XYZ file of C-alpha atoms in Angstrom:
404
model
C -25.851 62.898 -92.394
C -25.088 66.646 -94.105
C -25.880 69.258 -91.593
C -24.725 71.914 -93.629
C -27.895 73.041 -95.150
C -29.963 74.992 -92.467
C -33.610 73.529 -91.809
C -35.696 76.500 -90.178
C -37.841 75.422 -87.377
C -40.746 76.069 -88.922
C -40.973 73.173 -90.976
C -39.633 70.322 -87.966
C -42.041 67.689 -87.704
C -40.885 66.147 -84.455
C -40.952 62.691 -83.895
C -40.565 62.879 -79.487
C -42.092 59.595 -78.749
C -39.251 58.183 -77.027
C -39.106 53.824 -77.211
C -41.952 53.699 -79.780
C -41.634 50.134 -81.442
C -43.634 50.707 -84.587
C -46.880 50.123 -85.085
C -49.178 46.994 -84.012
C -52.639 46.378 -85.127
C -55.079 45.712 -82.265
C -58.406 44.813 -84.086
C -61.251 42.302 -83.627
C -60.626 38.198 -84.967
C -62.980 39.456 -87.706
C -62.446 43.303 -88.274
C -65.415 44.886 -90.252
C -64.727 47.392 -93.500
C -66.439 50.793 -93.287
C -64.544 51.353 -96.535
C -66.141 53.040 -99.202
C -68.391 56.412 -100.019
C -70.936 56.941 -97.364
C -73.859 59.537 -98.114
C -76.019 61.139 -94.401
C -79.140 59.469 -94.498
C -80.822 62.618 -92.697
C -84.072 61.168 -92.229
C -82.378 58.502 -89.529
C -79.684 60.849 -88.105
C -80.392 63.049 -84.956
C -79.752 66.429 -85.385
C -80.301 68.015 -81.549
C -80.797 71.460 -81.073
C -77.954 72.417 -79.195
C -74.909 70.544 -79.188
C -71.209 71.006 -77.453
C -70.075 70.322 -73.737
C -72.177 69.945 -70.901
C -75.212 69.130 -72.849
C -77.161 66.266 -71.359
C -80.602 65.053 -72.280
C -83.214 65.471 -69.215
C -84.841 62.550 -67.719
C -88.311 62.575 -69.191
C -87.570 65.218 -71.720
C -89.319 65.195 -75.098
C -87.250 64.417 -78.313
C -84.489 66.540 -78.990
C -85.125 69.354 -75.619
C -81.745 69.611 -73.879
C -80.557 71.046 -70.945
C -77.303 72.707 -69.753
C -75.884 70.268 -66.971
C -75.083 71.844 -63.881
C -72.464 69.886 -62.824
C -70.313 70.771 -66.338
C -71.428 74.287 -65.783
C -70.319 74.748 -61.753
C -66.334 74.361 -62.655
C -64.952 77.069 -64.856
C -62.133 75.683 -67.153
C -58.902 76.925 -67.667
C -58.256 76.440 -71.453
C -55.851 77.948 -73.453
C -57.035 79.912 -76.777
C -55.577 76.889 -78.853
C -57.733 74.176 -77.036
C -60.500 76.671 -76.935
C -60.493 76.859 -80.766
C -59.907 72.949 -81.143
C -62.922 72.460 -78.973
C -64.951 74.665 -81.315
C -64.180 73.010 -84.476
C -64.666 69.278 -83.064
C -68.004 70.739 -82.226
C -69.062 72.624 -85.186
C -68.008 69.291 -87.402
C -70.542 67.533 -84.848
C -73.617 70.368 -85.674
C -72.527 70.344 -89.067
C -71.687 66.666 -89.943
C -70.297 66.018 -93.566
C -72.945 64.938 -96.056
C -70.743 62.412 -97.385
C -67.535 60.475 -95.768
C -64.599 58.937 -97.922
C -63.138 56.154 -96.068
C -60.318 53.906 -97.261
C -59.364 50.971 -94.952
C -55.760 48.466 -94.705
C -54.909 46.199 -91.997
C -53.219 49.085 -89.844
C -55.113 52.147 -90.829
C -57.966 53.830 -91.554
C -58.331 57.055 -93.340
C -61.523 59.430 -93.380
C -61.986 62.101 -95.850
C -64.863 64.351 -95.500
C -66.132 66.575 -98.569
C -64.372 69.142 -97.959
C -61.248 67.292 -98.732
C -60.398 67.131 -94.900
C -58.375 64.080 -94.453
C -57.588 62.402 -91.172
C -55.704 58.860 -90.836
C -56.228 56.673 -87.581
C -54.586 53.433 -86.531
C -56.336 51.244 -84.197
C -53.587 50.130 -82.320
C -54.868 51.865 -79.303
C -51.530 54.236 -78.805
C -51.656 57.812 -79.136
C -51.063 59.950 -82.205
C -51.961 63.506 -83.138
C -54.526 64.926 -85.031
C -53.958 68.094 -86.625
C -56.476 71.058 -86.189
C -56.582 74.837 -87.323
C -55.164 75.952 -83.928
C -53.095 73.176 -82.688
C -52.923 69.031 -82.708
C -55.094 67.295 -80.738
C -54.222 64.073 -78.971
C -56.551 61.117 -80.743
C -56.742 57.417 -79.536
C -58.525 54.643 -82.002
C -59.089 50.996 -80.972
C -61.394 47.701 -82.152
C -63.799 47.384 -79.418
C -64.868 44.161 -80.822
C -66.682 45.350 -83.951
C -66.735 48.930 -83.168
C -64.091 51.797 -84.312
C -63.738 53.850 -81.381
C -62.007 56.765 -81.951
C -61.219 59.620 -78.934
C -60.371 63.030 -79.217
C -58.420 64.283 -76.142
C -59.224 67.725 -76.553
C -58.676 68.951 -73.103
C -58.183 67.485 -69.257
C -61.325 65.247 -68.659
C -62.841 66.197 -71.726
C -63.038 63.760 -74.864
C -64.737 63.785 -78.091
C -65.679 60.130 -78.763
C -66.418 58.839 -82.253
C -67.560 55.217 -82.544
C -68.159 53.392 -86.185
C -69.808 50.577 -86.615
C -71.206 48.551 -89.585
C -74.905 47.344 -90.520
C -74.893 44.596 -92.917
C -78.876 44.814 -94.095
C -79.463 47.729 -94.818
C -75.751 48.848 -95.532
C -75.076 51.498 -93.701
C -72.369 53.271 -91.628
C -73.407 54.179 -88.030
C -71.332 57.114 -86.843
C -72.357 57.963 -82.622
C -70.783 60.907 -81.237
C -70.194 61.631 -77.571
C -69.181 64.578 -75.427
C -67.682 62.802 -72.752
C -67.197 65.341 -69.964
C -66.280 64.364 -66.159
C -68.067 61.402 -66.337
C -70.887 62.644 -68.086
C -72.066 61.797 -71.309
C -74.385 61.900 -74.485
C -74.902 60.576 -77.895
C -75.625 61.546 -80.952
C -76.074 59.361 -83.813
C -75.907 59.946 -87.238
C -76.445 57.106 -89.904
C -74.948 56.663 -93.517
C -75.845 54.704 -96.620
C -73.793 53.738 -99.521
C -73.146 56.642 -101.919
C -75.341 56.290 -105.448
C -72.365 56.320 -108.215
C -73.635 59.733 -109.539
C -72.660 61.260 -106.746
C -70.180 63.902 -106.866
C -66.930 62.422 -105.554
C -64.400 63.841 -102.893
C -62.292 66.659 -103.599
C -58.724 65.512 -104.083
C -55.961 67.188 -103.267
C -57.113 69.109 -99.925
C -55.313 68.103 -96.997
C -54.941 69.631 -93.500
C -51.868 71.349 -92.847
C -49.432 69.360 -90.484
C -50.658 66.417 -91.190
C -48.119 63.345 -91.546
C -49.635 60.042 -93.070
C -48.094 56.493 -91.124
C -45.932 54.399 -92.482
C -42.517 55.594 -93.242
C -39.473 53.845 -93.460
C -39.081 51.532 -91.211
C -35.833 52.491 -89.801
C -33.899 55.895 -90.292
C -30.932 56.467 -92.102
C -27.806 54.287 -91.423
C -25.612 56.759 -90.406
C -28.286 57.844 -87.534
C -28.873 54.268 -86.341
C -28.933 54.529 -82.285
C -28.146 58.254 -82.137
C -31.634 59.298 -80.889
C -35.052 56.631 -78.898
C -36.998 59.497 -80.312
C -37.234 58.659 -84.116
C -40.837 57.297 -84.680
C -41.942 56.845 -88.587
C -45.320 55.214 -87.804
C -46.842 58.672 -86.058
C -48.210 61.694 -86.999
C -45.286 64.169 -85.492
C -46.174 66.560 -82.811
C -45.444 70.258 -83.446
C -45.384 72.427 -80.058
C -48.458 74.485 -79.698
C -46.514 78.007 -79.857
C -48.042 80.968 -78.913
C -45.903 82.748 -80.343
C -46.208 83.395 -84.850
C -42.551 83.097 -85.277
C -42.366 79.772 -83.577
C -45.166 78.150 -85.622
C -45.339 74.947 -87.366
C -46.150 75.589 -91.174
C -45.119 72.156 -93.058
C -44.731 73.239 -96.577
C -47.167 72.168 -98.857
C -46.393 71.345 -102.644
C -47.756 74.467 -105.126
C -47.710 76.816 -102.241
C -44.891 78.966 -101.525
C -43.766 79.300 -97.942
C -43.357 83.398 -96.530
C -40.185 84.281 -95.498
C -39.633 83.865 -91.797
C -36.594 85.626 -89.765
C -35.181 87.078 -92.886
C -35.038 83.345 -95.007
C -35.918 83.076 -98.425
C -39.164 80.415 -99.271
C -37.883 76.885 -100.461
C -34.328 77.950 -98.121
C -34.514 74.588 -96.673
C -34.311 72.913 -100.249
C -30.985 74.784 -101.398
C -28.483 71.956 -101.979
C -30.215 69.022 -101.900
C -28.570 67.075 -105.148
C -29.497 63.478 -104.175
C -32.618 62.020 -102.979
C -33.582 58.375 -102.002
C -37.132 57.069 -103.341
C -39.452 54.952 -100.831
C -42.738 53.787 -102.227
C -45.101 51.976 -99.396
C -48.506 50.968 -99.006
C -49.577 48.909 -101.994
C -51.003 45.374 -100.852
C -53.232 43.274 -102.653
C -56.100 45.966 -103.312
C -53.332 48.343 -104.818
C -52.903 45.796 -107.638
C -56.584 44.247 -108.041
C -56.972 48.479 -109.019
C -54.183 48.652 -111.563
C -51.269 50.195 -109.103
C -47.982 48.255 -109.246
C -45.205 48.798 -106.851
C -42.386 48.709 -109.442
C -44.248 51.232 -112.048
C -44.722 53.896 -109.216
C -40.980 54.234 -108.143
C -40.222 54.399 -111.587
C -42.393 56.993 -112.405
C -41.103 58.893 -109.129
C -37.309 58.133 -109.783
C -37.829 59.071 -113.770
C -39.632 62.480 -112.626
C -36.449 63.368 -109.905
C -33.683 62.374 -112.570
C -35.219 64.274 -115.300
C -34.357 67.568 -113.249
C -31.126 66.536 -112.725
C -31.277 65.024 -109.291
C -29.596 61.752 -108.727
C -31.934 59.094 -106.854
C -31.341 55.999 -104.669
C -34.302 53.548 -104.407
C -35.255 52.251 -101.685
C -31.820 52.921 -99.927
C -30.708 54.896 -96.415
C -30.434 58.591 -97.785
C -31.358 60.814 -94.978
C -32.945 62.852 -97.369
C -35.780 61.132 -99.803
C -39.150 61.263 -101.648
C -41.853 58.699 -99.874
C -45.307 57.796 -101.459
C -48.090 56.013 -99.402
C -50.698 54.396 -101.266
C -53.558 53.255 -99.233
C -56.313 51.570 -101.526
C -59.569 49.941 -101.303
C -60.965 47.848 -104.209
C -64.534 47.457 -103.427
C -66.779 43.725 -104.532
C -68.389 46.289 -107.283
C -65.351 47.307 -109.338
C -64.778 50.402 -107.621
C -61.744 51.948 -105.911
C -60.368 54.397 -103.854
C -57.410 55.156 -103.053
C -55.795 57.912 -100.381
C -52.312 58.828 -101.106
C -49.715 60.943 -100.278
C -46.256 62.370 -101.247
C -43.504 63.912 -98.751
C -40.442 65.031 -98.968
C -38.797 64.089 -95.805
C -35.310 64.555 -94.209
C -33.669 64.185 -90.634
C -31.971 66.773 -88.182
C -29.837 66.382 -84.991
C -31.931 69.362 -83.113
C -32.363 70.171 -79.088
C -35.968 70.936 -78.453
C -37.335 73.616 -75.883
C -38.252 70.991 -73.580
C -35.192 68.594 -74.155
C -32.036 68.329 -72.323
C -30.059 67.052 -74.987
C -30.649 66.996 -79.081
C -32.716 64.248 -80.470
C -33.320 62.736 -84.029
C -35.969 64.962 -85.581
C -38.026 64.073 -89.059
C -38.577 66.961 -91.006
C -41.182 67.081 -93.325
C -39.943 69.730 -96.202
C -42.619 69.113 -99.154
C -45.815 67.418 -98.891
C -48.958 66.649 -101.143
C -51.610 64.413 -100.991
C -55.207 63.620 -101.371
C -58.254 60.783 -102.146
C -59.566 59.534 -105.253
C -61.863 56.760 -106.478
C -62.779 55.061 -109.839
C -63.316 52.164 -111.956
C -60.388 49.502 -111.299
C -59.941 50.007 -115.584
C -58.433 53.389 -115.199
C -57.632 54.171 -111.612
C -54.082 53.271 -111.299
C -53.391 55.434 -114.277
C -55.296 58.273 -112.305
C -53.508 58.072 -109.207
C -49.858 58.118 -110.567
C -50.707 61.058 -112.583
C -51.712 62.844 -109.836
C -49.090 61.851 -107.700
C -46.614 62.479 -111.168
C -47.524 66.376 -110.897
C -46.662 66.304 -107.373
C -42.856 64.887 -107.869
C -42.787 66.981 -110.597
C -44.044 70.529 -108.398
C -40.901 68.771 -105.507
C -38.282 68.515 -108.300
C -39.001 71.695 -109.722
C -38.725 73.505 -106.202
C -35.816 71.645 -105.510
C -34.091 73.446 -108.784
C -35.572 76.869 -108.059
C -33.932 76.742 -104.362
C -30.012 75.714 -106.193
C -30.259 78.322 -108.621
């Protein structure tokens, strides 16, 4: 592997799960789809007056009149102003739930994308991954219970947001119940979607969350780095430390965006001398195809866009340093598709972490894009390599800004 380029810490997505063995799907003999474009149904959905922590309906109460809960109130918490902020964001996207939901579904994952153009991607295989928020990741944990997505934000000690989807056949519709599970003590919400009307404005494409990683990278890391680290993980989301601290951030970069200086280094640093790049296109299963995407025709178009600039490319071979593409697609019994996908330029560095005794096998995620679109089978594989086109095209033209 070349070490001689210097990666700044600011962009290390680390992959510390020590022994992870890839991923596993844990699902139901017959696991439902909630995949499609959901709309709130506000008529059927509860919207309490006050919602958050240590809010518990009172025996005999009317509809909707809540109560603080003593027992949640009696111990004060010791949070930290990251969790503090993580808890306030679960809870405001609770009050203020998204009038429509995006949700593309394969055999291992399940991707949510609200209308906003917030993106999140879960696999039920009942391990844990990371979430990221605006102030720091947040543990999550998504299983089948049977027919029900249960997914569980771990937001602080004792304290879990829990999300659980389900499906109803007649009437369609998405149920989506919310608890604030907190020592023991619980309550529900429940908020009910129907299938989206197709003149609907779609979901913004292109947004997506800082710091987050989509699953499904190679399969096994470089050959030259073979056995030199447990930690290397591709299936996860990577962890960045909380820092306190500005300088010590996370701050992935993000296609079209430039990065600000940090310690003195120029933006795009981390890209000077990169020359050759290996091409790894995943994700594209029967749905992919049934919606005109085509496994062969998207690393062309990726390893055509790279060698135009004057990089040379590698598909589908061990380069420590390489362009991946997920394409996670839905083709829906009415024609229509959608389609989440992603771009990411990734590479790998021997690093020693603050909490590590000795240096372990980082992924470093130097260039990402990404976002969710849908469309008539007719025209949406065109749609989706165009988009994801411009975004090789924005990495290879960074790449040759950084070497001049």
């Amino acid at each position: 592997m070349h070490m001689s380029r210097w990666i700044t810490a600011a962009v290390l997505m680390a992959t510390a799960f020590a022994g992870a063995a890839g991923r596993e799907p844990v699902a139901a003999a017959e696991t439902p789809s909630f995949a499609g474009r959901w709309t709130l149904n506000r008529d059927l959905s509860e919207f309490p007056r006050e919602v958050g922590f240590g809010i518990v309906i009172r025996p005999g109460a009317v509809a909707g009149e809540r109560e603080v809960s003593e027992a949640a109130a009696y111990v004060p918490r010791k949070e930290s102003e990251a969790e503090a902020q993580n808890v306030r964001q679960l809870v405001d996207e609770v009050r203020s739930p998204s009038p429509h939901l995006t949700i593309v579904q394969s055999e291992t994952a399940i991707s949510i994308t609200d209308d906003q153009g917030r993106s999140r991607r879960f696999h039920p295989d009942g391990k844990d991954e990371f979430q990221p928020l605006a102030a720091a990741p947040v543990a999550t944990m998504t299983r089948w219970e049977g027919a029900l997505l249960v997914v569980r934000y771990k937001v602080e000690k004792d304290r879990e947001v829990r999300y659980t989807y389900s499906h109803k056949l007649d009437p369609a519709q998405l149920i989506v119940q919310v608890q604030f599970v907190d020592r023991g003590e619980r309550d529900i919400i429940t908020r009910v979607y129907e299938p989206a009307r197709a003149d609907e404005p779609p979901t913004p494409a292109g947004a997506v969350p800082a710091g987050a990683t989509p699953a499904g990278a190679p399969q096994k890391p470089p050959s030259d780095l073979r056995g030199a680290s447990k930690a290397y993980d591709p299936g996860r989301t990577a962890l960045p430390p909380a820092a306190t601290d500005p300088g010590k951030q996370d701050v992935p970069a993000v296609a079209g965006a430039a990065q600000a200086p940090i310690g003195g280094v120029k933006p795009d640093a981390e890209l000077k001398g990169i020359t050759r790049l290996g091409v790894v296109v995943e994700g594209l299963d029967s749905s992919a195809a049934t919606c005109g995407l085509k496994q062969d025709a998207v690393e062309a178009m990726v390893s055509k866009s790279l060698t135009d600039s004057g990089l040379k490319v590698a598909r589908n071979a061990d380069e420590d340093t390489y362009v991946y593409v997920n394409i996670m697609t839905t083709s829906m019994t009415t024609g229509f598709c959608v389609s989440r996908y992603d771009a990411i330029l990734y590479s790998y560095t021997m690093a020693k972490l603050s909490y590590s005794e000795s240096p372990l096998l980082l992924q470093v995620s130097l260039l990402r894009n990404g976002g969710v679109t849908g469309g008539a089978a007719s025209t949406h594989g065109g749609a989706v390599v165009k988009v994801l086109k411009q975004y090789v095209d924005q990495f290879a033209a960074r790449i040759s800004n950084a070497n001049k």
